[in-house]
Short mmCIF file of N, CA and C in Angstrom, two decimals:
data_model
loop_
_atom_site.label_atom_id
_atom_site.label_comp_id
_atom_site.label_asym_id
_atom_site.label_seq_id
_atom_site.Cartn_x
_atom_site.Cartn_y
_atom_site.Cartn_z
N MET C 1 -9.88 57.75 235.16
CA MET C 1 -8.59 57.88 234.14
C MET C 1 -8.33 56.35 233.30
N ALA C 2 -7.88 56.72 232.11
CA ALA C 2 -7.93 55.39 231.29
C ALA C 2 -6.58 54.68 231.53
N GLN C 3 -7.13 53.22 231.38
CA GLN C 3 -5.80 52.37 231.44
C GLN C 3 -5.44 51.73 230.38
N ILE C 4 -4.58 51.32 230.23
CA ILE C 4 -4.07 50.37 228.91
C ILE C 4 -4.93 49.71 228.07
N PRO C 5 -5.67 48.76 228.57
CA PRO C 5 -6.72 48.16 227.97
C PRO C 5 -7.61 48.94 227.04
N ASP C 6 -7.98 50.13 227.81
CA ASP C 6 -9.04 50.92 227.03
C ASP C 6 -8.50 51.52 225.67
N PHE C 7 -7.24 51.42 225.43
CA PHE C 7 -6.47 51.60 224.11
C PHE C 7 -6.26 50.35 223.24
N MET C 8 -6.62 49.21 223.38
CA MET C 8 -6.34 48.16 222.49
C MET C 8 -7.28 48.53 221.37
N GLY C 9 -6.62 48.39 220.15
CA GLY C 9 -7.90 48.51 219.02
C GLY C 9 -7.98 49.77 218.10
N ARG C 10 -6.97 50.92 219.00
CA ARG C 10 -6.79 52.24 218.80
C ARG C 10 -5.53 52.55 217.60
N ARG C 11 -5.76 53.18 216.96
CA ARG C 11 -4.62 53.76 216.20
C ARG C 11 -3.86 54.62 217.00
N VAL C 12 -2.32 54.16 216.65
CA VAL C 12 -1.38 55.03 217.36
C VAL C 12 -0.42 55.51 216.82
N GLN C 13 0.47 56.23 216.92
CA GLN C 13 1.93 56.46 216.46
C GLN C 13 2.68 55.99 217.70
N LEU C 14 3.49 55.35 217.42
CA LEU C 14 4.39 54.87 218.29
C LEU C 14 6.34 55.29 217.78
N TRP C 15 6.90 55.86 218.83
CA TRP C 15 8.28 56.33 218.46
C TRP C 15 9.31 55.41 219.30
N SER C 16 10.21 54.94 218.44
CA SER C 16 11.17 54.12 219.46
C SER C 16 12.58 54.35 218.85
N ARG C 17 13.62 54.01 219.80
CA ARG C 17 15.00 54.17 219.59
C ARG C 17 15.81 52.75 219.72
N SER C 18 16.66 52.78 218.77
CA SER C 18 17.59 52.01 218.48
C SER C 18 18.95 52.79 217.94
N GLY C 19 20.14 52.47 219.03
CA GLY C 19 21.13 53.22 219.25
C GLY C 19 20.89 54.72 218.98
N ALA C 20 21.53 55.38 218.00
CA ALA C 20 21.38 56.95 217.99
C ALA C 20 20.25 57.40 216.95
N HIS C 21 19.58 56.14 216.40
CA HIS C 21 18.64 56.46 215.61
C HIS C 21 17.09 56.27 216.34
N GLU C 22 16.13 57.21 215.88
CA GLU C 22 14.93 57.31 216.34
C GLU C 22 13.96 56.81 215.28
N TYR C 23 12.87 56.08 215.40
CA TYR C 23 11.88 55.75 214.54
C TYR C 23 10.41 56.16 214.89
N LYS C 24 9.45 56.23 213.96
CA LYS C 24 8.01 56.34 214.05
C LYS C 24 7.57 55.47 213.18
N ASP C 25 6.45 54.93 213.79
CA ASP C 25 5.71 53.81 213.34
C ASP C 25 4.34 54.30 213.35
N GLU C 26 3.39 53.68 212.66
CA GLU C 26 1.99 54.01 212.96
C GLU C 26 1.21 52.73 212.72
N GLY C 27 -0.01 52.69 213.28
CA GLY C 27 -0.67 51.52 213.11
C GLY C 27 -1.75 51.27 214.41
N THR C 28 -2.38 50.13 214.50
CA THR C 28 -3.47 49.78 215.39
C THR C 28 -2.84 48.96 216.97
N LEU C 29 -3.04 49.58 218.21
CA LEU C 29 -2.22 48.78 218.73
C LEU C 29 -2.86 47.43 219.40
N ARG C 30 -2.20 46.36 219.57
CA ARG C 30 -2.85 45.06 219.32
C ARG C 30 -2.32 44.61 220.77
N ALA C 31 -1.46 44.76 221.39
CA ALA C 31 -0.86 44.15 222.83
C ALA C 31 0.10 45.10 223.28
N VAL C 32 0.46 45.30 224.79
CA VAL C 32 0.90 45.70 225.54
C VAL C 32 1.35 44.63 226.90
N THR C 33 2.57 44.44 227.05
CA THR C 33 3.00 43.30 228.30
C THR C 33 4.18 44.14 228.72
N ASP C 34 4.43 43.10 229.70
CA ASP C 34 5.65 43.79 230.48
C ASP C 34 7.42 43.78 229.71
N ARG C 35 7.17 43.17 228.66
CA ARG C 35 8.32 43.28 227.44
C ARG C 35 8.07 43.81 226.03
N TRP C 36 6.78 43.80 225.78
CA TRP C 36 6.65 44.03 224.31
C TRP C 36 5.23 45.25 224.47
N VAL C 37 5.49 45.95 223.20
CA VAL C 37 4.28 46.54 222.50
C VAL C 37 4.12 46.23 221.03
N ILE C 38 2.75 45.97 220.83
CA ILE C 38 2.58 45.42 219.37
C ILE C 38 1.74 46.13 218.77
N ILE C 39 2.12 46.73 217.68
CA ILE C 39 0.78 47.33 216.78
C ILE C 39 0.94 46.55 215.55
N GLU C 40 -0.23 46.58 214.74
CA GLU C 40 -0.60 46.20 213.44
C GLU C 40 -0.31 47.33 212.63
N ASN C 41 0.63 47.52 211.35
CA ASN C 41 0.33 48.45 210.33
C ASN C 41 -0.78 48.35 209.46
N ASP C 42 -0.64 49.03 208.25
CA ASP C 42 -1.47 49.41 207.37
C ASP C 42 -1.21 48.29 206.44
N ASP C 43 -0.24 47.75 206.38
CA ASP C 43 0.05 46.60 205.60
C ASP C 43 -0.35 44.95 206.29
N GLY C 44 -0.77 45.24 207.31
CA GLY C 44 -1.19 43.89 207.79
C GLY C 44 0.14 43.29 208.50
N GLU C 45 1.13 44.17 208.59
CA GLU C 45 2.19 43.28 209.21
C GLU C 45 2.37 43.82 210.89
N TRP C 46 3.01 42.94 211.62
CA TRP C 46 2.53 43.18 213.01
C TRP C 46 4.02 43.48 213.36
N LEU C 47 4.17 44.41 214.02
CA LEU C 47 5.68 44.97 214.70
C LEU C 47 5.64 45.16 215.99
N LEU C 48 6.41 44.34 216.23
CA LEU C 48 6.81 44.01 217.98
C LEU C 48 8.12 44.96 218.48
N PHE C 49 7.72 45.89 219.53
CA PHE C 49 9.03 46.62 219.83
C PHE C 49 9.15 45.99 221.59
N PRO C 50 10.20 45.98 221.45
CA PRO C 50 10.89 46.01 223.08
C PRO C 50 10.50 46.82 223.77
N ILE C 51 9.96 46.81 225.04
CA ILE C 51 9.14 48.12 226.12
C ILE C 51 10.48 48.98 226.17
N VAL C 52 11.81 48.27 226.39
CA VAL C 52 12.89 49.55 226.65
C VAL C 52 12.99 50.29 225.54
N ALA C 53 12.84 49.77 224.30
CA ALA C 53 13.23 50.68 223.20
C ALA C 53 11.90 51.89 222.45
N VAL C 54 10.97 51.92 223.11
CA VAL C 54 9.42 52.66 223.29
C VAL C 54 9.85 53.94 223.73
N ARG C 55 9.93 55.12 223.38
CA ARG C 55 9.99 56.30 223.72
C ARG C 55 8.65 56.83 223.88
N LEU C 56 7.61 56.90 222.97
CA LEU C 56 6.22 57.75 223.00
C LEU C 56 5.14 56.60 222.30
N VAL C 57 4.16 56.57 223.18
CA VAL C 57 2.78 55.76 222.32
C VAL C 57 1.94 57.09 222.25
N LYS C 58 1.75 57.75 220.59
CA LYS C 58 0.87 58.49 220.88
C LYS C 58 -0.64 58.00 220.37
N VAL C 59 -1.71 57.89 221.27
CA VAL C 59 -3.18 57.60 220.63
C VAL C 59 -3.99 58.66 220.01
N MET C 60 -4.43 58.14 218.91
CA MET C 60 -4.87 59.05 217.99
C MET C 60 -6.27 59.15 218.43
N PRO C 61 -7.06 60.31 217.82
CA PRO C 61 -8.64 60.37 218.12
C PRO C 61 -9.28 59.00 217.81
N GLU C 62 -10.40 59.23 218.48
CA GLU C 62 -11.28 57.90 218.18
C GLU C 62 -12.11 57.86 216.88
N THR C 63 -11.73 58.59 216.40
CA THR C 63 -12.72 58.49 215.16
C THR C 63 -11.52 57.91 213.94
N HIS C 64 -10.56 57.43 214.34
CA HIS C 64 -9.40 56.64 213.37
C HIS C 64 -9.78 55.12 214.08
N ARG C 65 -10.42 54.88 214.90
CA ARG C 65 -10.58 53.54 215.35
C ARG C 65 -10.58 52.41 214.31
N THR C 66 -9.62 51.67 214.56
CA THR C 66 -10.01 50.49 213.37
C THR C 66 -10.58 49.15 213.88
N LYS C 67 -11.75 48.77 213.42
CA LYS C 67 -12.51 47.72 213.89
C LYS C 67 -12.02 46.09 213.47
N ARG C 68 -11.84 45.49 214.68
CA ARG C 68 -11.55 44.00 214.30
C ARG C 68 -12.27 42.86 215.17
#
């Protein structure tokens, strides 16, 4: 079974919720801690999501892997 570290550097779609609004962001998974999920979007911006706001993280197929 895959573990969270196996997905570092992979392309993901992340759905989050704030109040009554839901958001979808896409980027490269950079870190997951007990409080944060961090992705880097295509503009090089690092997006930090509080773990309680994350609804879903979809890992994209391996062919979309970003090398760094």
